[in-house]
Amino acid sequence: MLIEIEKLSKVYRMGENEVHALREVSLAIDRGASVAIVGPSGSGKSTLMNIIGCLDTPSGGSYRLDGKLVSSMNDDALATVRNRQIGFVFQTFNLLPRQSALENVALPLLYAGVSRRERREMALEALRKVDLVERAGHKPAELSGGQRQRVAIARALVNRPSILLADEPTGNLDQKVGREIIALFRRLNEQENVTLILVTHDREIAQSARRQIEIIDGAIVSDRGN
Amino acid sequence: MELLEQVRVAGESIRANKLRSFLTTLGVVIGVASVILLVSIGEGMRTYLANVFAGMGSNLLFVFPGKRDTRGGGHPPMSTTVHKLTLQDANALRQRSLNIVGVAPLVVGGGRVERAARSRDTVVLGTDHEFIEVHNLSVGAGEFLREEDVEAKHRVAIIGQTIAKELFGDESPLGQPIKVAESRFLVAGVMAPKGQSLGLDFDDMVYIPVNAALDLFNEEGLTRISIKAANPSNLQPAIEDIVRILKHRHNNREDFTVVSQADMLETFNQIASTMTYVLLGIASISLLVGGIGIMNIMLVSVRERTREIGVRKALGARRRDILIQFLIESVMVSSLGGALGLGLGALIATSITAAVPEIPTRITLWILMLAVGFSVGVGIFFGVAPARTAANLDPIEALRYE
Ligand SMILES: Nc1ncnc2c1ncn2[C@@H]1O[C@H](COP(=O)(O)OP(=O)(O)OP(=O)(O)O)[C@@H](O)[C@H]1O
Ligand SMILES: [Mg+2]
């Protein structure tokens, strides 16, 4: 099992109030799986994704990634896990505006201590996978929305992570471009055998994944295709 | 993450905000420039003093009347029992010490020199024939005071270049009569030009026989005795000789003070270095202000780049990576300011000396190192707080930041 989550909870304290974003969620995901997480706004999808992506830590329960107990790691250890095992794709792309596509893609390698020449080669290779080699020197502002998201996907892939996490990756794209991005994800999942977890509001996109998990009010209410 | 890459990232962000980066460095530029300028003036003073003292002659000792306890804690002399320093004292020193090669008694006074309708207020020095050898001076025309001029109390005067020009213009002053403080003297020589040092203009002086000067100013005692020792190794024995001989002559009282040239240089050097440190302190205040400016801008920069920090953290940057990135940026900004300040300070220092030669400046290696050290130090010291703020950002909150 790649991901083992048990009785995971996340509580936000806002003064007197407590917001239970996740209520004892248990979940296991295989290596190579493709999972869509759906649910109404505010149900806790992003919270779950952030914890799986080691950007956030749970309030309770345990999370094992590749057998290692991530839920008790310190910040620097989490940073290393993010760098080596996780590829994150955001709704808003989150590219650095002053850097070229190639430099953006190479960013994770910088923190992995990869040499300059290898960084360049690996970044070009990742850009090739998303079909954007010819735009390597362009700044994000010089790219279309779909191209930006493809650069972001290349960046997520560049360090050969075991998990690709995408939180509403098509949310800022029109439908046609969104479809292309989803097709790219499927291809990567199938050809590169990278585990894919994506959050979406689009039923059709959700159906394209082999497994669908629905979350309402911080709890899993259905888990199909498993 | 490699250092080189960090430097590249920092350089990029500095370049992205050229004007702001430049304005930020301004405080450090001014700070470092004033450090360079003020310290180079201090250093210049020190070099200048060393040269002046070297030009004054070497292996010199000075005897002053009265006991001045330079080490502190002594009793003030009872004025009624103080012996004056006399011409006989000077002669005794000349005759009874093998460590001494030259002795010049000295009476210093002020007076008007006149020739026909022209006159000038100047310094009048009463001394004897050994003065020019002791003090490394030379005569331009005619001759200096001779031994017999003092013995016979001849009314002869040797005048400096400035006075010669002022009173005689292009005429030769040799053998001409002048009046010094209302008394008649004949000019026997003109000094070679020497210039100013330590506030004394050697070209604007009149030298007359020491006993004539005592009469002229109605004095009984000498202002001081200048003594030249044979060699540096004779200085200490010479001091012992002087104390022994004069004490013997002064009823076994040490009512005089012997100061060596080295002591005087030391005192002046102490003054110069105290001044240097005071100036350094003042200049540091502007560096402090510059540093606060850098901290301020770095804090703004961290806030502006919150999202970038979030992205970097999401991609695997550790606390340390972010900390170093921002520290390098602030050190680069302040070093840039340091380099500009260095250039500016050096430029001002050299042009000051070029315009006003009386204010010597000198830029030494330690000043350069000081400036570099200061600017890097300012960058680190004032960069730590913003860099820590950046490093401590929570990745999720940073990513959400608008
Ligand atoms: N930093 C926070 N402080 C307080 N409450 C928070 C915080 N982050 C999330 N929440 C709350 O936790 C709950 C889950 O939020 P989450 O972002 O996971 O929802 P979501 O399912 O991703 O919604 P959406 O589809 O709108 O993106 C919400 O009620 C939200 O208000
Ligand atoms: Mg969300």
XYZ file of C-alpha atoms and ligand atoms in Angstrom:
660
model
C 0.000 0.000 0.000
C 1.391 3.390 -0.916
C -0.933 5.501 1.213
C -2.438 4.298 4.496
C -4.606 6.746 6.359
C -6.304 5.834 9.609
C -8.835 7.845 11.590
C -7.323 11.040 10.262
C -8.855 14.232 11.624
C -8.191 17.911 11.187
C -9.650 20.523 13.466
C -9.311 24.286 12.949
C -9.822 26.374 16.049
C -11.314 29.773 15.376
C -11.574 31.387 18.795
C -14.472 29.649 20.547
C -15.500 27.676 17.458
C -13.985 24.458 16.206
C -14.179 23.557 12.534
C -13.886 19.831 11.912
C -12.506 19.803 8.381
C -11.809 16.050 8.527
C -13.550 13.567 10.847
C -11.680 10.289 11.372
C -11.104 9.571 7.706
C -9.601 6.169 6.883
C -8.320 5.465 3.413
C -5.838 3.280 1.566
C -4.519 3.928 -1.930
C -2.431 1.562 -4.039
C 0.619 2.484 -6.032
C -0.405 3.351 -9.583
C -4.052 4.038 -8.670
C -6.071 6.878 -10.153
C -8.440 8.457 -7.665
C -10.908 11.317 -7.987
C -12.083 13.078 -4.843
C -15.422 14.837 -5.121
C -17.701 16.643 -2.728
C -19.383 19.948 -2.067
C -17.459 23.103 -1.332
C -16.043 23.209 2.175
C -16.313 19.440 2.642
C -12.610 18.998 3.369
C -11.197 17.867 -0.001
C -8.337 20.349 -0.052
C -7.595 19.679 3.589
C -7.203 15.977 2.827
C -5.071 16.672 -0.258
C -2.757 18.977 1.715
C -2.217 16.354 4.376
C -1.583 13.630 1.774
C 0.808 16.066 0.059
C 2.665 16.664 3.345
C 1.940 20.392 3.172
C -0.168 20.167 6.297
C -0.200 17.987 9.388
C -3.267 16.230 10.846
C -4.747 16.941 14.277
C -5.268 13.251 14.931
C -4.921 9.803 13.396
C -2.042 8.439 11.366
C -0.757 8.738 7.843
C 1.776 6.316 6.401
C 3.377 7.003 3.044
C 5.293 4.112 1.559
C 5.382 2.528 5.021
C 6.817 5.593 6.752
C 4.821 7.394 9.425
C 4.549 10.862 7.932
C 2.134 12.230 10.514
C 4.879 12.509 13.124
C 7.615 14.022 10.942
C 9.117 17.467 11.517
C 9.004 20.299 8.985
C 12.331 19.583 7.295
C 11.587 15.876 6.941
C 8.204 16.772 5.414
C 9.951 19.138 3.000
C 12.166 16.279 1.864
C 9.147 13.979 1.390
C 7.409 16.687 -0.659
C 10.521 17.086 -2.739
C 11.137 13.378 -3.445
C 7.735 11.678 -3.344
C 5.053 14.257 -4.098
C 4.203 16.227 -7.186
C 1.625 18.946 -6.534
C -0.491 20.613 -9.226
C -2.475 23.660 -8.127
C -5.637 25.226 -9.467
C -3.786 28.536 -9.870
C -0.644 26.951 -11.395
C 1.687 28.725 -8.931
C 4.546 29.216 -11.367
C 7.251 31.749 -10.477
C 6.599 34.630 -12.879
C 10.200 35.758 -13.357
C 11.530 32.330 -14.256
C 11.288 30.588 -17.603
C 9.241 27.416 -18.044
C 12.444 25.397 -17.903
C 13.590 27.072 -14.682
C 10.173 26.597 -13.116
C 10.223 22.927 -13.972
C 13.754 22.544 -12.585
C 12.869 24.170 -9.262
C 12.272 20.951 -7.264
C 15.625 19.609 -8.487
C 17.344 22.644 -6.980
C 16.208 21.531 -3.539
C 17.095 17.926 -4.331
C 20.728 18.931 -4.881
C 20.823 17.855 -8.514
C 23.710 19.268 -10.564
C 23.078 22.080 -13.001
C 23.525 19.990 -16.129
C 21.328 17.182 -14.895
C 18.691 19.684 -13.817
C 18.499 20.966 -17.345
C 18.279 17.513 -18.858
C 15.632 16.306 -16.427
C 13.560 19.479 -16.826
C 13.654 19.163 -20.612
C 12.636 15.527 -20.299
C 9.667 16.520 -18.104
C 8.680 19.254 -20.582
C 8.817 16.650 -23.343
C 6.310 14.517 -21.443
C 3.835 17.422 -21.459
C 4.692 18.347 -25.035
C 6.134 21.801 -24.281
C 9.842 21.517 -25.083
C 9.580 24.257 -27.649
C 8.294 26.670 -24.978
C 11.139 25.968 -22.527
C 12.483 29.517 -22.624
C 9.141 31.265 -22.237
C 8.044 33.086 -19.093
C 4.639 32.043 -17.634
C 3.093 35.328 -18.808
C 3.944 34.343 -22.364
C 2.010 31.057 -22.107
C -1.694 30.209 -22.314
C -3.556 28.861 -19.283
C -3.402 25.286 -20.545
C 0.302 25.616 -21.304
C 0.935 27.036 -17.838
C -0.802 24.100 -16.255
C 1.250 21.734 -18.400
C 4.420 23.464 -17.179
C 3.139 23.004 -13.622
C 2.521 19.315 -14.339
C 6.018 18.942 -15.764
C 7.333 20.546 -12.566
C 5.316 18.101 -10.468
C 6.762 15.190 -12.467
C 10.351 16.266 -12.775
C 11.690 14.600 -9.629
C 9.865 11.323 -10.486
C 7.468 11.368 -7.538
C 5.315 8.374 -6.647
C 2.200 10.524 -6.215
C 0.753 13.250 -8.385
C -1.715 15.407 -6.430
C -3.962 17.819 -8.311
C -6.441 20.048 -6.473
C -8.978 21.212 -9.083
C -6.331 21.400 -11.825
C -8.887 22.407 -14.451
C -10.680 24.953 -12.291
C -9.058 27.902 -14.065
C -9.237 26.452 -17.586
C -11.998 26.310 -20.156
C -13.647 22.966 -20.782
C -11.744 21.956 -23.887
C -8.340 22.724 -22.404
C -9.459 21.059 -19.153
C -10.171 17.862 -21.080
C -6.697 17.919 -22.590
C -5.120 18.315 -19.170
C -7.155 15.416 -17.803
C -6.131 13.297 -20.796
C -2.520 14.154 -19.999
C -2.998 13.062 -16.391
C -4.510 9.747 -17.537
C -1.654 9.134 -19.923
C 0.928 9.875 -17.232
C -0.915 7.597 -14.820
C -0.985 4.774 -17.307
C 2.394 5.176 -18.980
C 4.537 6.400 -16.088
C 2.639 4.422 -13.457
C 2.453 7.489 -11.216
C -0.296 7.396 -8.588
C -2.849 10.078 -9.429
C -5.155 11.762 -6.924
C -7.256 14.648 -8.151
C -9.986 16.819 -6.717
C -12.705 17.926 -9.108
C -16.227 19.281 -9.271
C -16.708 17.899 -12.781
C -18.614 14.563 -12.833
C -17.193 13.610 -16.214
C -13.624 14.186 -15.063
C -14.340 12.211 -11.912
C -15.578 9.330 -14.033
C -12.310 9.284 -15.950
C -10.550 8.104 -12.782
C -10.719 4.448 -11.882
C -11.826 5.195 -8.325
C -14.125 7.917 -6.983
C -14.243 8.998 -3.354
C -16.951 11.361 -2.186
C -16.478 13.495 0.891
C -19.208 15.377 2.694
C -18.618 17.405 5.835
C -15.198 15.919 6.497
C -16.174 12.271 6.137
C -16.043 9.745 3.275
C -19.587 8.921 2.227
C -18.870 6.756 -0.783
C -15.865 5.011 -2.324
C -16.518 3.452 -5.712
C -14.395 1.524 -8.191
C -12.052 0.193 -5.569
C 20.701 23.949 -2.596
C 24.015 25.147 -3.943
C 25.375 28.526 -2.947
C 25.948 29.592 -6.526
C 22.295 28.969 -7.337
C 21.255 30.929 -4.222
C 23.394 33.854 -5.352
C 21.818 33.671 -8.811
C 18.285 33.680 -7.375
C 19.129 36.620 -5.098
C 20.753 38.534 -7.944
C 17.664 37.980 -10.044
C 15.357 39.383 -7.420
C 17.635 42.384 -6.894
C 17.657 43.033 -10.630
C 13.900 42.662 -10.815
C 13.603 45.658 -8.470
C 16.528 47.757 -9.645
C 15.368 51.133 -8.402
C 14.170 49.823 -5.068
C 17.366 47.854 -4.530
C 19.405 50.933 -5.322
C 17.422 53.131 -2.928
C 17.778 50.457 -0.281
C 21.539 50.425 -0.662
C 21.726 54.203 -0.379
C 21.836 54.121 3.415
C 24.735 51.680 3.342
C 26.431 53.650 0.549
C 26.394 56.779 2.693
C 27.383 54.860 5.811
C 30.338 53.110 4.224
C 31.397 56.244 2.341
C 31.538 58.200 5.601
C 33.410 55.414 7.359
C 35.966 55.373 4.546
C 36.224 59.129 4.446
C 36.532 59.746 8.169
C 38.866 56.860 8.841
C 41.060 57.811 5.889
C 41.336 61.311 7.322
C 42.363 59.793 10.658
C 44.892 57.550 8.958
C 46.171 60.451 6.892
C 46.720 62.473 10.078
C 48.733 59.667 11.557
C 50.960 59.331 8.505
C 51.315 63.101 8.335
C 52.392 63.271 11.980
C 54.901 60.483 11.509
C 56.403 62.371 8.549
C 56.479 65.644 10.437
C 58.254 64.040 13.345
C 60.724 62.344 11.063
C 61.394 65.709 9.383
C 61.971 67.368 12.723
C 65.215 65.463 13.166
C 65.822 62.151 14.821
C 66.775 60.900 18.260
C 65.473 64.072 19.856
C 64.826 64.785 23.514
C 63.251 67.905 24.950
C 63.749 69.330 28.413
C 61.022 71.611 29.754
C 61.159 73.588 32.991
C 58.920 72.368 35.827
C 57.937 68.836 36.670
C 55.048 67.666 34.548
C 54.097 64.252 35.647
C 52.847 62.776 32.419
C 52.057 59.458 34.082
C 49.688 61.195 36.511
C 49.509 61.024 40.303
C 52.423 63.379 40.965
C 52.348 66.444 43.164
C 52.199 69.815 41.452
C 55.504 71.671 41.835
C 55.776 74.496 44.344
C 56.306 77.400 42.042
C 58.613 79.285 44.434
C 61.214 76.531 44.492
C 61.255 75.787 40.760
C 64.552 76.543 39.110
C 64.454 78.010 35.665
C 66.313 76.226 32.900
C 69.346 78.319 32.152
C 71.903 78.690 29.435
C 74.398 77.224 31.888
C 72.203 74.144 32.187
C 72.330 73.745 28.431
C 76.107 74.149 28.381
C 76.530 71.644 31.192
C 74.546 69.083 29.173
C 76.650 69.797 26.124
C 79.888 69.240 27.999
C 79.160 66.390 30.358
C 77.349 63.738 28.392
C 78.893 61.463 25.785
C 75.462 60.260 24.707
C 74.507 63.710 23.507
C 75.721 65.104 20.194
C 73.743 68.324 19.999
C 72.122 70.754 22.424
C 70.045 73.767 21.457
C 68.728 76.112 24.154
C 65.507 77.781 23.126
C 63.615 80.929 24.028
C 60.365 81.440 22.173
C 58.625 84.766 21.932
C 56.509 86.832 19.629
C 57.492 90.143 18.158
C 57.270 92.528 15.275
C 60.039 92.604 12.693
C 60.412 95.882 10.835
C 62.421 97.278 7.981
C 61.705 100.845 6.938
C 57.962 101.022 6.331
C 57.422 97.270 6.148
C 56.697 95.116 9.148
C 55.427 91.689 10.123
C 54.349 90.047 13.378
C 56.200 86.822 13.762
C 57.707 84.202 16.031
C 61.112 85.027 17.472
C 63.355 82.128 18.475
C 66.410 82.673 20.642
C 68.844 79.797 20.198
C 72.455 79.000 19.345
C 74.602 77.484 16.601
C 73.570 73.875 17.212
C 69.900 74.485 16.538
C 69.936 73.730 12.801
C 71.801 70.481 13.246
C 69.526 69.300 16.043
C 66.385 70.169 14.111
C 67.453 69.168 10.612
C 67.184 72.667 9.163
C 69.446 74.348 6.683
C 70.408 77.849 5.694
C 69.636 79.137 2.192
C 71.878 82.209 2.106
C 74.495 83.659 4.445
C 75.027 81.637 7.607
C 73.244 80.571 10.770
C 74.134 81.804 14.280
C 77.754 81.110 15.137
C 79.127 80.038 18.493
C 80.737 83.453 19.018
C 77.466 85.252 18.216
C 76.085 83.863 21.476
C 79.345 84.318 23.408
C 79.580 87.967 22.362
C 75.825 88.489 22.297
C 76.012 89.785 18.721
C 72.898 91.474 17.472
C 72.462 89.274 14.402
C 69.315 87.689 13.103
C 68.575 84.835 10.699
C 65.208 85.200 8.987
C 62.816 82.765 7.329
C 61.840 82.837 3.648
C 58.466 84.453 4.199
C 59.939 87.286 6.212
C 62.713 87.805 3.677
C 60.128 88.170 0.910
C 57.844 90.337 2.995
C 60.502 92.807 4.127
C 63.003 92.741 1.283
C 61.139 91.554 -1.771
C 63.765 90.682 -4.360
C 66.604 92.491 -2.587
C 69.225 90.545 -0.685
C 68.632 90.921 3.064
C 72.213 89.884 3.985
C 73.985 92.517 6.073
C 70.858 94.683 6.163
C 69.552 96.123 9.437
C 66.113 95.177 10.741
C 64.262 95.834 13.964
C 63.098 92.914 16.058
C 60.771 93.936 18.875
C 62.094 97.470 18.690
C 65.750 96.379 18.807
C 68.242 96.662 15.991
C 69.689 93.494 14.434
C 71.705 92.779 11.305
C 70.522 90.015 9.023
C 73.247 87.341 8.814
C 71.369 84.633 6.971
C 68.156 83.463 5.352
C 66.784 79.974 6.102
C 66.089 77.473 3.328
C 62.362 76.960 2.797
C 60.898 74.326 5.090
C 57.141 74.858 5.118
C 54.633 74.277 7.840
C 54.280 71.422 10.198
C 52.239 70.951 13.348
C 50.838 74.445 12.983
C 54.279 76.051 12.954
C 55.403 77.919 9.880
C 59.162 77.496 9.832
C 59.459 80.029 7.032
C 57.848 82.688 9.191
C 60.408 82.897 12.030
C 63.325 84.981 13.150
C 66.313 83.394 14.906
C 68.508 85.491 17.211
C 71.206 84.583 19.783
C 69.602 83.013 22.826
C 71.019 85.498 25.337
C 69.894 88.396 23.167
C 66.424 86.902 23.215
C 66.470 86.581 27.016
C 67.268 90.282 27.220
C 64.728 91.186 24.575
C 61.860 89.394 26.274
C 63.152 90.136 29.745
C 63.219 86.446 30.600
C 65.531 84.556 32.949
C 64.812 81.007 31.866
C 64.746 79.014 28.669
C 61.487 77.844 27.132
C 63.040 74.455 26.472
C 66.251 72.708 25.515
C 66.315 70.501 22.430
C 68.798 67.664 22.614
C 69.970 65.235 19.989
C 71.252 61.836 21.061
C 73.974 60.132 19.052
C 71.900 57.039 18.214
C 68.574 55.525 19.149
C 70.460 53.288 21.572
C 71.831 56.402 23.282
C 68.403 57.836 24.008
C 67.820 56.103 27.325
C 71.365 56.724 28.632
C 71.037 60.341 27.449
C 67.832 60.756 29.481
C 69.624 59.366 32.530
C 72.548 61.742 31.942
C 70.215 64.722 31.604
C 68.358 63.913 34.799
C 71.598 63.327 36.702
C 73.337 66.459 35.455
C 70.369 68.792 35.883
C 69.384 67.402 39.288
C 72.909 67.998 40.464
C 72.691 71.579 39.253
C 69.204 72.093 40.735
C 69.943 71.189 44.369
C 68.957 67.589 43.771
C 65.419 68.458 42.716
C 63.865 67.105 39.589
C 62.133 70.345 38.657
C 62.215 69.747 34.915
C 60.697 67.283 32.480
C 62.436 65.233 29.804
C 60.259 64.181 26.909
C 61.440 62.130 23.967
C 60.359 62.633 20.405
C 58.910 59.123 20.505
C 56.815 60.066 23.568
C 55.450 63.064 21.711
C 54.688 61.052 18.602
C 52.986 58.487 20.797
C 50.828 61.176 22.396
C 49.872 62.617 19.031
C 49.170 59.160 17.692
C 46.909 58.481 20.620
C 45.011 61.659 19.888
C 44.806 60.703 16.216
C 43.533 57.219 16.924
C 41.029 58.424 19.507
C 39.777 60.782 16.848
C 39.643 57.945 14.332
C 37.507 55.872 16.684
C 35.187 58.740 17.471
C 34.709 59.376 13.754
C 34.192 55.685 13.191
C 31.510 55.711 15.844
C 29.724 58.602 14.165
C 29.944 56.899 10.787
C 28.576 53.702 12.301
C 25.365 55.493 13.141
C 24.693 56.104 9.469
C 25.473 52.442 8.793
C 22.937 51.531 11.439
C 20.355 53.648 9.690
C 21.314 51.993 6.390
C 20.918 48.581 7.995
C 17.468 49.398 9.277
C 16.571 50.489 5.754
C 17.664 47.114 4.423
C 15.689 45.283 7.089
C 12.627 47.307 6.241
C 12.841 46.623 2.510
C 13.608 42.952 3.084
C 10.507 42.628 5.250
C 8.463 44.198 2.461
C 10.117 41.864 -0.034
C 9.294 38.806 2.099
C 5.671 39.899 2.310
C 5.484 40.508 -1.431
C 6.994 37.153 -2.183
C 4.963 35.155 0.296
C 3.458 33.098 -2.512
C 6.841 32.424 -4.043
C 8.030 31.218 -0.648
C 4.947 28.989 -0.419
C 5.663 27.514 -3.855
C 9.306 26.887 -3.010
C 8.325 25.205 0.239
C 5.682 23.083 -1.490
C 8.367 21.928 -3.925
C 10.696 20.864 -1.148
C 12.593 23.935 0.104
C 13.549 23.488 3.738
C 13.582 26.220 6.358
C 17.305 26.614 5.873
C 17.026 27.011 2.087
C 14.627 29.930 2.430
C 16.622 31.475 5.285
C 19.836 31.408 3.261
C 18.120 32.699 0.138
C 16.937 35.854 1.888
C 20.137 36.291 3.890
C 22.165 36.146 0.693
C 19.850 38.682 -0.847
C 20.284 41.161 1.994
C 24.044 40.592 2.116
C 24.195 41.181 -1.629
C 22.209 44.399 -1.323
C 24.385 45.670 1.506
C 27.639 44.576 -0.173
C 26.540 46.376 -3.286
C 26.014 49.440 -1.109
C 29.382 48.789 0.491
C 31.134 48.672 -2.862
C 29.442 51.853 -4.051
C 30.184 53.528 -0.705
C 33.798 52.448 -0.925
C 34.153 54.048 -4.330
C 32.338 57.188 -3.255
C 34.304 57.528 -0.008
C 37.642 56.989 -1.766
C 36.681 59.486 -4.440
C 35.719 62.151 -1.906
C 38.834 61.454 0.165
C 41.188 61.834 -2.795
C 39.458 64.931 -4.077
C 39.567 66.537 -0.622
C 43.315 66.003 -0.455
C 43.694 67.221 -4.027
C 41.752 70.396 -3.228
C 43.030 71.046 0.303
C 46.486 69.513 0.798
C 46.403 70.501 4.491
C 43.846 67.736 5.074
C 45.779 64.579 4.342
C 43.813 61.392 3.711
C 45.069 57.871 3.342
C 43.248 54.728 2.356
C 44.842 51.600 3.715
C 44.030 47.934 3.349
C 42.469 47.800 6.781
C 40.041 50.565 5.849
C 38.971 48.561 2.808
C 38.568 45.433 4.890
C 36.650 47.416 7.466
C 34.230 48.649 4.816
C 33.715 45.184 3.359
C 33.317 43.692 6.821
C 30.901 46.402 7.865
C 28.664 46.042 4.846
C 28.540 42.243 4.973
C 27.947 42.461 8.714
C 25.105 44.921 8.251
C 23.550 42.648 5.621
C 23.657 39.617 7.883
C 22.646 41.409 11.062
C 19.690 43.226 9.553
C 18.827 40.412 7.164
C 18.318 37.765 9.819
C 14.925 38.955 11.043
C 13.306 39.161 7.556
C 14.926 35.877 6.490
C 13.603 34.148 9.607
C 10.145 35.520 8.933
C 10.338 34.036 5.438
C 11.725 30.700 6.600
C 9.048 30.314 9.261
C 6.108 30.850 6.908
C 3.588 28.040 6.856
C 3.510 26.612 3.295
C -0.294 26.420 3.065
C -0.864 29.925 4.371
C 1.876 31.226 2.123
C 0.294 29.569 -0.918
C -3.098 31.062 -0.063
C -1.661 34.556 0.375
C -3.024 37.037 -2.152
N -6.882 27.733 7.681
C -8.154 27.468 8.013
N -8.688 27.993 9.131
C -9.950 27.726 9.481
N -10.769 26.951 8.800
C -10.331 26.385 7.669
C -8.989 26.614 7.226
N -8.819 25.917 6.080
C -9.972 25.296 5.822
N -10.891 25.573 6.786
C -12.231 25.057 6.838
O -12.194 23.652 6.705
C -13.257 23.212 5.919
C -12.732 22.413 4.742
O -12.066 23.249 3.863
P -11.426 22.758 2.506
O -10.620 23.856 1.934
O -10.720 21.460 2.750
O -12.718 22.517 1.627
P -12.841 22.018 0.127
O -13.575 20.763 0.142
O -11.500 22.027 -0.503
O -13.746 23.159 -0.510
P -13.689 23.766 -1.996
O -14.359 22.763 -2.894
O -14.465 25.017 -1.898
O -12.265 23.993 -2.339
C -14.033 24.462 5.493
O -15.154 24.583 6.334
C -13.074 25.568 5.696
O -13.769 26.726 6.064
Mg -10.516 23.086 -2.065
